PDB file of C-alpha atoms in Angstrom:
ATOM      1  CA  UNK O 271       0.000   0.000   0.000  1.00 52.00           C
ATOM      2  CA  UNK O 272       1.256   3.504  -0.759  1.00 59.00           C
ATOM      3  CA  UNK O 273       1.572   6.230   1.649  1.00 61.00           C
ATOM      4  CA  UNK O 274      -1.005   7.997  -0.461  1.00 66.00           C
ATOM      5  CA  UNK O 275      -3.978   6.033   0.149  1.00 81.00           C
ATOM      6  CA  UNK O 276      -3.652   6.883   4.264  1.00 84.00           C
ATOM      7  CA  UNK O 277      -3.678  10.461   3.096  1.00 84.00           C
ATOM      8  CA  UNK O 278      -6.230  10.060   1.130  1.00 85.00           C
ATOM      9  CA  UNK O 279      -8.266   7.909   3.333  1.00 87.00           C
ATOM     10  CA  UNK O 280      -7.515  10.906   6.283  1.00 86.00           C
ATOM     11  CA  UNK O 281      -8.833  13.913   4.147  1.00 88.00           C
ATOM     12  CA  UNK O 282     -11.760  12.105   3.137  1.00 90.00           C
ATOM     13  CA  UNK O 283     -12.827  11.766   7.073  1.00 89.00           C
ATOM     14  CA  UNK O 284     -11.640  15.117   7.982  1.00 87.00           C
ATOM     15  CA  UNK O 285     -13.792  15.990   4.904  1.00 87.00           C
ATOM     16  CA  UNK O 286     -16.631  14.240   5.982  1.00 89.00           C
ATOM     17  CA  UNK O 287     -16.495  15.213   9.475  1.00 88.00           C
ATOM     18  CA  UNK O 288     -16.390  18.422   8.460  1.00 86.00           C
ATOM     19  CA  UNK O 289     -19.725  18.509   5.924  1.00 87.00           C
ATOM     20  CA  UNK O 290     -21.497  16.954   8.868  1.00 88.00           C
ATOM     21  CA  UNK O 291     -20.939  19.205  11.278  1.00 86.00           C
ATOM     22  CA  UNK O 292     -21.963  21.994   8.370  1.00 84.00           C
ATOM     23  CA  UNK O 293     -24.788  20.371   8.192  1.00 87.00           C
ATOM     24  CA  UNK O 294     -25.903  20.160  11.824  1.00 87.00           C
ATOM     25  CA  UNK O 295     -25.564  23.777  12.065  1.00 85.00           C
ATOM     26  CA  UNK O 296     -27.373  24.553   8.956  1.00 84.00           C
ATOM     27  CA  UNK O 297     -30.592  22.483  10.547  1.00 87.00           C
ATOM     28  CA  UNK O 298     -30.259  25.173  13.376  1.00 87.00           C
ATOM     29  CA  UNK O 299     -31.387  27.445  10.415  1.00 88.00           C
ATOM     30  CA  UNK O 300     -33.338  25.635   8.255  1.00 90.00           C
ATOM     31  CA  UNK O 301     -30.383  25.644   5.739  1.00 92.00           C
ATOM     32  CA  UNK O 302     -28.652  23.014   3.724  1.00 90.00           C
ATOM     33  CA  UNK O 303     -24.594  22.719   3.476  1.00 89.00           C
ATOM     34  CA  UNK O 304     -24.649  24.623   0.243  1.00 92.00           C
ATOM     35  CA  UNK O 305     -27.098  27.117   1.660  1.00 94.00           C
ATOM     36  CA  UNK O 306     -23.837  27.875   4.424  1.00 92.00           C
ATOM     37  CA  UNK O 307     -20.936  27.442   1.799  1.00 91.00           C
ATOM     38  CA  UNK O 308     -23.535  30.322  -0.315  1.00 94.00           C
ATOM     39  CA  UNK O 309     -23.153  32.304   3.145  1.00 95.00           C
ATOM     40  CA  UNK O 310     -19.883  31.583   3.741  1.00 92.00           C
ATOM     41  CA  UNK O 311     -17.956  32.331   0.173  1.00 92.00           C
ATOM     42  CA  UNK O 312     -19.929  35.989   0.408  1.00 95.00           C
ATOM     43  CA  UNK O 313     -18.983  36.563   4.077  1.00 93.00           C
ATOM     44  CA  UNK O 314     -15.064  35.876   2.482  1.00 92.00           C
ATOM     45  CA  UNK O 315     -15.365  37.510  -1.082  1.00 92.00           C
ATOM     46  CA  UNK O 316     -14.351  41.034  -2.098  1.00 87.00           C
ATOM     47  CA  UNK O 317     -16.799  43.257  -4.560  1.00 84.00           C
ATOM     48  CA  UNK O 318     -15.753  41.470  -7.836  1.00 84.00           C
ATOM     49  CA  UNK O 319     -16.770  38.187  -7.070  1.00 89.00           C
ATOM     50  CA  UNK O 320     -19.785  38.804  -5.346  1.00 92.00           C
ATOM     51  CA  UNK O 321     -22.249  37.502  -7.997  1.00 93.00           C
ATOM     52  CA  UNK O 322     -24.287  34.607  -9.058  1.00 94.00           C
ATOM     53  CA  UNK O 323     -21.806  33.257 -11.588  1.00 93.00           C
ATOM     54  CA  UNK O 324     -18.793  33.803  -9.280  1.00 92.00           C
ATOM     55  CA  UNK O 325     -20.561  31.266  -6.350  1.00 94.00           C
ATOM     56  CA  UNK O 326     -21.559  28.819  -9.306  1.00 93.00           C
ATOM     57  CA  UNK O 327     -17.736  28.847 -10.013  1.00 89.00           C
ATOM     58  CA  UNK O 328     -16.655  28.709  -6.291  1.00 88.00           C
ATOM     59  CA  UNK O 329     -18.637  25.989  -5.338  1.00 90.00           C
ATOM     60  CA  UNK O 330     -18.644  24.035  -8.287  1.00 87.00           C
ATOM     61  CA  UNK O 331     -22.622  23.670  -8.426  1.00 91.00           C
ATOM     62  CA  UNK O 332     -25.140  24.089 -11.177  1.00 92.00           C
ATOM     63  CA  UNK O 333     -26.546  27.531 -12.111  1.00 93.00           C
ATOM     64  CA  UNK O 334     -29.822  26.135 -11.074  1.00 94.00           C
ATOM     65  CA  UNK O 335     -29.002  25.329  -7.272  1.00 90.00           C
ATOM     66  CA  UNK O 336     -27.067  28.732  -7.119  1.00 93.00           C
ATOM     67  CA  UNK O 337     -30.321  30.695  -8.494  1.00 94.00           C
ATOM     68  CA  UNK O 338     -32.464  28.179  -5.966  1.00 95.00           C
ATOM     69  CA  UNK O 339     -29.975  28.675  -2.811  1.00 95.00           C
ATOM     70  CA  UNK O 340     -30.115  32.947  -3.498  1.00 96.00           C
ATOM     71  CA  UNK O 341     -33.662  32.621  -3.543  1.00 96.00           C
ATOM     72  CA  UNK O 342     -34.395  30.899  -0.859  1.00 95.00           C
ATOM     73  CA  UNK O 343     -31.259  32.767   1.355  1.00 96.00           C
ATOM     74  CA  UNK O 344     -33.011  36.367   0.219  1.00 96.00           C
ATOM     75  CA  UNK O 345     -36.598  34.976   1.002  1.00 96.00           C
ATOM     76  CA  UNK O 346     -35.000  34.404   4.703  1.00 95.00           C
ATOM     77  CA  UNK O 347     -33.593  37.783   5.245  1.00 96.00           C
ATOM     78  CA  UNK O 348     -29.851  36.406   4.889  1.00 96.00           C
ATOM     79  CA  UNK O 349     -29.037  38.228   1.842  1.00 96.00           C
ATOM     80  CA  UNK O 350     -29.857  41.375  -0.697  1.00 95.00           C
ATOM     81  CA  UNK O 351     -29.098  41.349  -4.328  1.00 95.00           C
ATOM     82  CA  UNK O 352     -28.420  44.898  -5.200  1.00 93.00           C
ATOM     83  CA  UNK O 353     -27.900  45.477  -9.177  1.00 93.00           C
ATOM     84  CA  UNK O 354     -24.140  47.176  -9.997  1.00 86.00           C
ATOM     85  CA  UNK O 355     -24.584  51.335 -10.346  1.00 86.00           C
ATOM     86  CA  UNK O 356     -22.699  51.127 -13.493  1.00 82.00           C
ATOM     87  CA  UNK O 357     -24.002  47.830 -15.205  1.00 84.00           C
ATOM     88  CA  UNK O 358     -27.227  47.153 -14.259  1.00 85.00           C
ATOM     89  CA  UNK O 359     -26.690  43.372 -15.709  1.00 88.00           C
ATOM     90  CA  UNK O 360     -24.857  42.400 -12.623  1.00 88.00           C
ATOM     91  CA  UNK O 361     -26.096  41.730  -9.584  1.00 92.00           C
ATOM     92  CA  UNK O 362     -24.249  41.378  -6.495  1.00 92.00           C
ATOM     93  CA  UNK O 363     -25.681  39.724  -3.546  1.00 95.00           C
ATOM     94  CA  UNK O 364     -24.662  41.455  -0.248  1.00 95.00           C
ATOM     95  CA  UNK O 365     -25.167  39.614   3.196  1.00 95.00           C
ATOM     96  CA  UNK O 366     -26.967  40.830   5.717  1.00 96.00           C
ATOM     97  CA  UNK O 367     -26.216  41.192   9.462  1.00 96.00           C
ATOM     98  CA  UNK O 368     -27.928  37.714   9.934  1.00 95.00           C
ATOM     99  CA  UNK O 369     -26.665  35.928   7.402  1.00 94.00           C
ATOM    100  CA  UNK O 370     -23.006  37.402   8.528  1.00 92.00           C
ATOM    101  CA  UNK O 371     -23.345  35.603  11.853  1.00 91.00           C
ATOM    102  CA  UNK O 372     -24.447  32.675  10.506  1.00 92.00           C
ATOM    103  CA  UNK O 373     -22.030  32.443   7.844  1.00 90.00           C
ATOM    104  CA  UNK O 374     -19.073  32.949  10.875  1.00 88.00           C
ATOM    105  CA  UNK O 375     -20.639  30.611  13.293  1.00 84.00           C
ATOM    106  CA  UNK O 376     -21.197  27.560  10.688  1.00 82.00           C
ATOM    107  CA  UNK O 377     -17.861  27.460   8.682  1.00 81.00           C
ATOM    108  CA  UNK O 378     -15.859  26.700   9.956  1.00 83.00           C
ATOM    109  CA  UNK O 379     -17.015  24.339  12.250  1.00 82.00           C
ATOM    110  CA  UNK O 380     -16.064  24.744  16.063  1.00 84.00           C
ATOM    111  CA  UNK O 381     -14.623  21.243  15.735  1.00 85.00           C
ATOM    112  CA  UNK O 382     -12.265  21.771  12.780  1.00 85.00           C
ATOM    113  CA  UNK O 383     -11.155  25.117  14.581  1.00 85.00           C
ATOM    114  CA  UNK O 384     -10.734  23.337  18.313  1.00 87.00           C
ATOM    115  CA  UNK O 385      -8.446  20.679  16.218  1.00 86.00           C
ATOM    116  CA  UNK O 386      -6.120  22.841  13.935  1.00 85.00           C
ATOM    117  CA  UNK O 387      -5.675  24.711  17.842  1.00 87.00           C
ATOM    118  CA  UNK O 388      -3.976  21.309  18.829  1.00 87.00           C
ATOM    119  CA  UNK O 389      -1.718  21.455  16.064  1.00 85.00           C
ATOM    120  CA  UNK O 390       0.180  24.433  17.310  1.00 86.00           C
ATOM    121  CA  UNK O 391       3.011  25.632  15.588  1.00 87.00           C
ATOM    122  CA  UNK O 392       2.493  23.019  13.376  1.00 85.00           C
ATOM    123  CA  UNK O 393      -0.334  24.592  11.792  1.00 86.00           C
ATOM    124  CA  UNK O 394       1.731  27.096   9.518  1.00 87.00           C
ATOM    125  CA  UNK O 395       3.437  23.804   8.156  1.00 89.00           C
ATOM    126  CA  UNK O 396       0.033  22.258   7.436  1.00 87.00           C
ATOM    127  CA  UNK O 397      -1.067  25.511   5.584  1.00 87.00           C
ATOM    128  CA  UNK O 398       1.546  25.590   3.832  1.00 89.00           C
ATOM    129  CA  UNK O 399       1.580  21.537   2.561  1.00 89.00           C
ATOM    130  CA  UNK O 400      -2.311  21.945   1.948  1.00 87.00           C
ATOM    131  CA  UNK O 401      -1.695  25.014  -0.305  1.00 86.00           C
ATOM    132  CA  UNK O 402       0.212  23.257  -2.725  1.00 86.00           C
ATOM    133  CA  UNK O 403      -1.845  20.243  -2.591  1.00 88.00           C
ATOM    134  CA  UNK O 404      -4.841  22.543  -3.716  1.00 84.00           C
ATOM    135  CA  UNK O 405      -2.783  24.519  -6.283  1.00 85.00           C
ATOM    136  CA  UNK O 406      -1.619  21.151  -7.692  1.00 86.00           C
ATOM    137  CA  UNK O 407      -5.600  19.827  -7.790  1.00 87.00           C
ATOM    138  CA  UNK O 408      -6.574  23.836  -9.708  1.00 81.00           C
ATOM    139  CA  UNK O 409      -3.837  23.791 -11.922  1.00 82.00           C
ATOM    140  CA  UNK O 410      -4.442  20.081 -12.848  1.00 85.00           C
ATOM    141  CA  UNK O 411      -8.710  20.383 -13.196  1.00 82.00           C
ATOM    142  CA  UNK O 412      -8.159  24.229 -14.727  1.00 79.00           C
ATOM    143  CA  UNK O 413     -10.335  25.859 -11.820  1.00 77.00           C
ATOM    144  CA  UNK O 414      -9.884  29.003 -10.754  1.00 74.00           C
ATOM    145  CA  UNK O 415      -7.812  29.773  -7.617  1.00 72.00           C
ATOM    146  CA  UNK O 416      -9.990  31.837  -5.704  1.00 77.00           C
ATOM    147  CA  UNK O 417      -7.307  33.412  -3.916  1.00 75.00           C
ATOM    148  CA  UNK O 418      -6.500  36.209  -1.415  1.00 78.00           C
ATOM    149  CA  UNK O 419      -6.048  39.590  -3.723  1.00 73.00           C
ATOM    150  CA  UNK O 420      -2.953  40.464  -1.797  1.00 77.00           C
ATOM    151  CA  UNK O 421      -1.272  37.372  -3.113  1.00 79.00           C
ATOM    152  CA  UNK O 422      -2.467  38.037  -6.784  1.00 78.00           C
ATOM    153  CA  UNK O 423      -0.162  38.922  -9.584  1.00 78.00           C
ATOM    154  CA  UNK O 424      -1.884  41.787 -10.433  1.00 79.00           C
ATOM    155  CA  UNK O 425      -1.836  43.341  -6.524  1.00 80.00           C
ATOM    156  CA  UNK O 426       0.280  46.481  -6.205  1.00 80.00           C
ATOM    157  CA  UNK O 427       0.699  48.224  -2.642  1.00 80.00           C
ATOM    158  CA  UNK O 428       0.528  51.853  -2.258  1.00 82.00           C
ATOM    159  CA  UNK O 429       0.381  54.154   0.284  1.00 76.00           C
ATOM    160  CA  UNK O 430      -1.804  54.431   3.422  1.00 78.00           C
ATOM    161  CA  UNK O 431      -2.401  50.836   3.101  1.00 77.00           C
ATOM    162  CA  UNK O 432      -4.306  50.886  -0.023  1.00 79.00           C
ATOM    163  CA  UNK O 433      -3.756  48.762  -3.324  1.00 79.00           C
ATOM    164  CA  UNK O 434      -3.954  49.164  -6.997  1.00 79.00           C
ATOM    165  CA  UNK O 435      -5.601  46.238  -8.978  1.00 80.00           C
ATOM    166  CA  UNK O 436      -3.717  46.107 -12.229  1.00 79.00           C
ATOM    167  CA  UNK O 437      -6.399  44.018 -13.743  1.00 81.00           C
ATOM    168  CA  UNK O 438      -9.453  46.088 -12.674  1.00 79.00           C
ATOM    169  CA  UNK O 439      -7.667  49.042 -12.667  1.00 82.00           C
ATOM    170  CA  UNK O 440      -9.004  50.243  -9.563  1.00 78.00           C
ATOM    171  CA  UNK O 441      -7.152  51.461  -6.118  1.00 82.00           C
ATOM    172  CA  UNK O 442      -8.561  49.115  -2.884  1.00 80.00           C
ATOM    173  CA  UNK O 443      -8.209  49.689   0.621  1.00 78.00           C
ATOM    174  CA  UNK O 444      -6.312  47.160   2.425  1.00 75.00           C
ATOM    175  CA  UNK O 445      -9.739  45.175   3.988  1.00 78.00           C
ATOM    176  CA  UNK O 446      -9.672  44.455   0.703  1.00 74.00           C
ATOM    177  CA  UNK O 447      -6.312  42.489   0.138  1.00 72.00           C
ATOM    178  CA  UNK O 448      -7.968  39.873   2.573  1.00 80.00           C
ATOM    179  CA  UNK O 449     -10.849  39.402   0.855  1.00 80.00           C
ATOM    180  CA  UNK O 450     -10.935  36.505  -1.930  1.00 85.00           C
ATOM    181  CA  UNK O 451     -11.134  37.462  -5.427  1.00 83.00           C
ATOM    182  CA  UNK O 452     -12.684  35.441  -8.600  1.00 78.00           C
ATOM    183  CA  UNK O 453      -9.980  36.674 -10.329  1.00 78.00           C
ATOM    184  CA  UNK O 454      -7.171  36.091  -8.599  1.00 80.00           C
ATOM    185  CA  UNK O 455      -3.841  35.122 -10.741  1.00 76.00           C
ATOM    186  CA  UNK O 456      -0.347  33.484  -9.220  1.00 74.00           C
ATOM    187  CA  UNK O 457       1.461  33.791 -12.135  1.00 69.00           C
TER     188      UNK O 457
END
């Protein structure tokens, strides 16, 4: 046996472990797991990946269970969808202050969190490892990365802790850096 199938064999229960503790929050709100990954990937994304395409994309679903998860989210109170000032094709769909709490009390789960505390210092190490694992698995199934803007190719720091987008063109305050981007390029 290879030392890859016990790897394998541990991220599928961490995985699973995981989903099912999603999900037992999520019947605390009437939601499914997608419902909370909709919540969570808008609690986490900045302004140009806020959209109904970009969470199909993130979370790898159809456009049907997107449009069906918005719906049902906005017909609970945890989200808007505001139409873009200057196109009115787009909409973006903005949490509100409920579905912000829920989206930070569901994902992650307390468990996941209480265990990657145990890890300690070892945790960076992890990170790190689980990084290039995902890279390899986007690079290798063409997905998009999804990344952090302020590790984007295209993120330029300026002063008072703002940053220019070279792809958008646009100048960003620092929040924004930490925010995850649709867009988002390594190299």
């Amino acid at each position: 046996m290879s030392h890859i199938d016990p790897l394998s064999d541990i991220l599928e229960r961490i995985t699973t472990l995981y989903r099912n503790e999603v999900r037992l929050v999520g019947v605390e709100h009437g939601l499914h797991p997608v419902h909370l990954e909709v919540l969570y990937y808008l609690s986490r994304c900045n302004k140009f990946s806020d959209t109904p395409a970009a969470v199909t994309e993130f979370l790898g679903v159809t456009k049907g269970t997107t449009s069906q998860s918005i719906t049902l989210l906005a017909s609970k109170g945890f989200l808007t969808k505001e139409k873009d000032p200057v196109d009115r094709r787009v909409t973006h769909l903005v949490l509100t202050e409920k579905g912000e709490e829920v989206a930070k009390s569901a994902i992650p789960p307390t468990v996941l969190k209480n265990g990657l505390e145990q890890l300690g210092e070892g945790q960076h190490a992890l990170k790190e490892q689980l990084e290039t694992l995902l890279r390899s698995m986007q690079k290798a199934t063409n997905s998009a990365s999804f990344g952090l803007c302020k590790t984007c190719k295209f993120h330029q720091p300026i002063a008072d802790g703002q940053f220019f987008c070279e792809l958008t063109k646009e100048t960003l305050d620092a929040a924004g850096g930490e925010l995850i981007c649709r867009e988002h390029t390594l190299d």
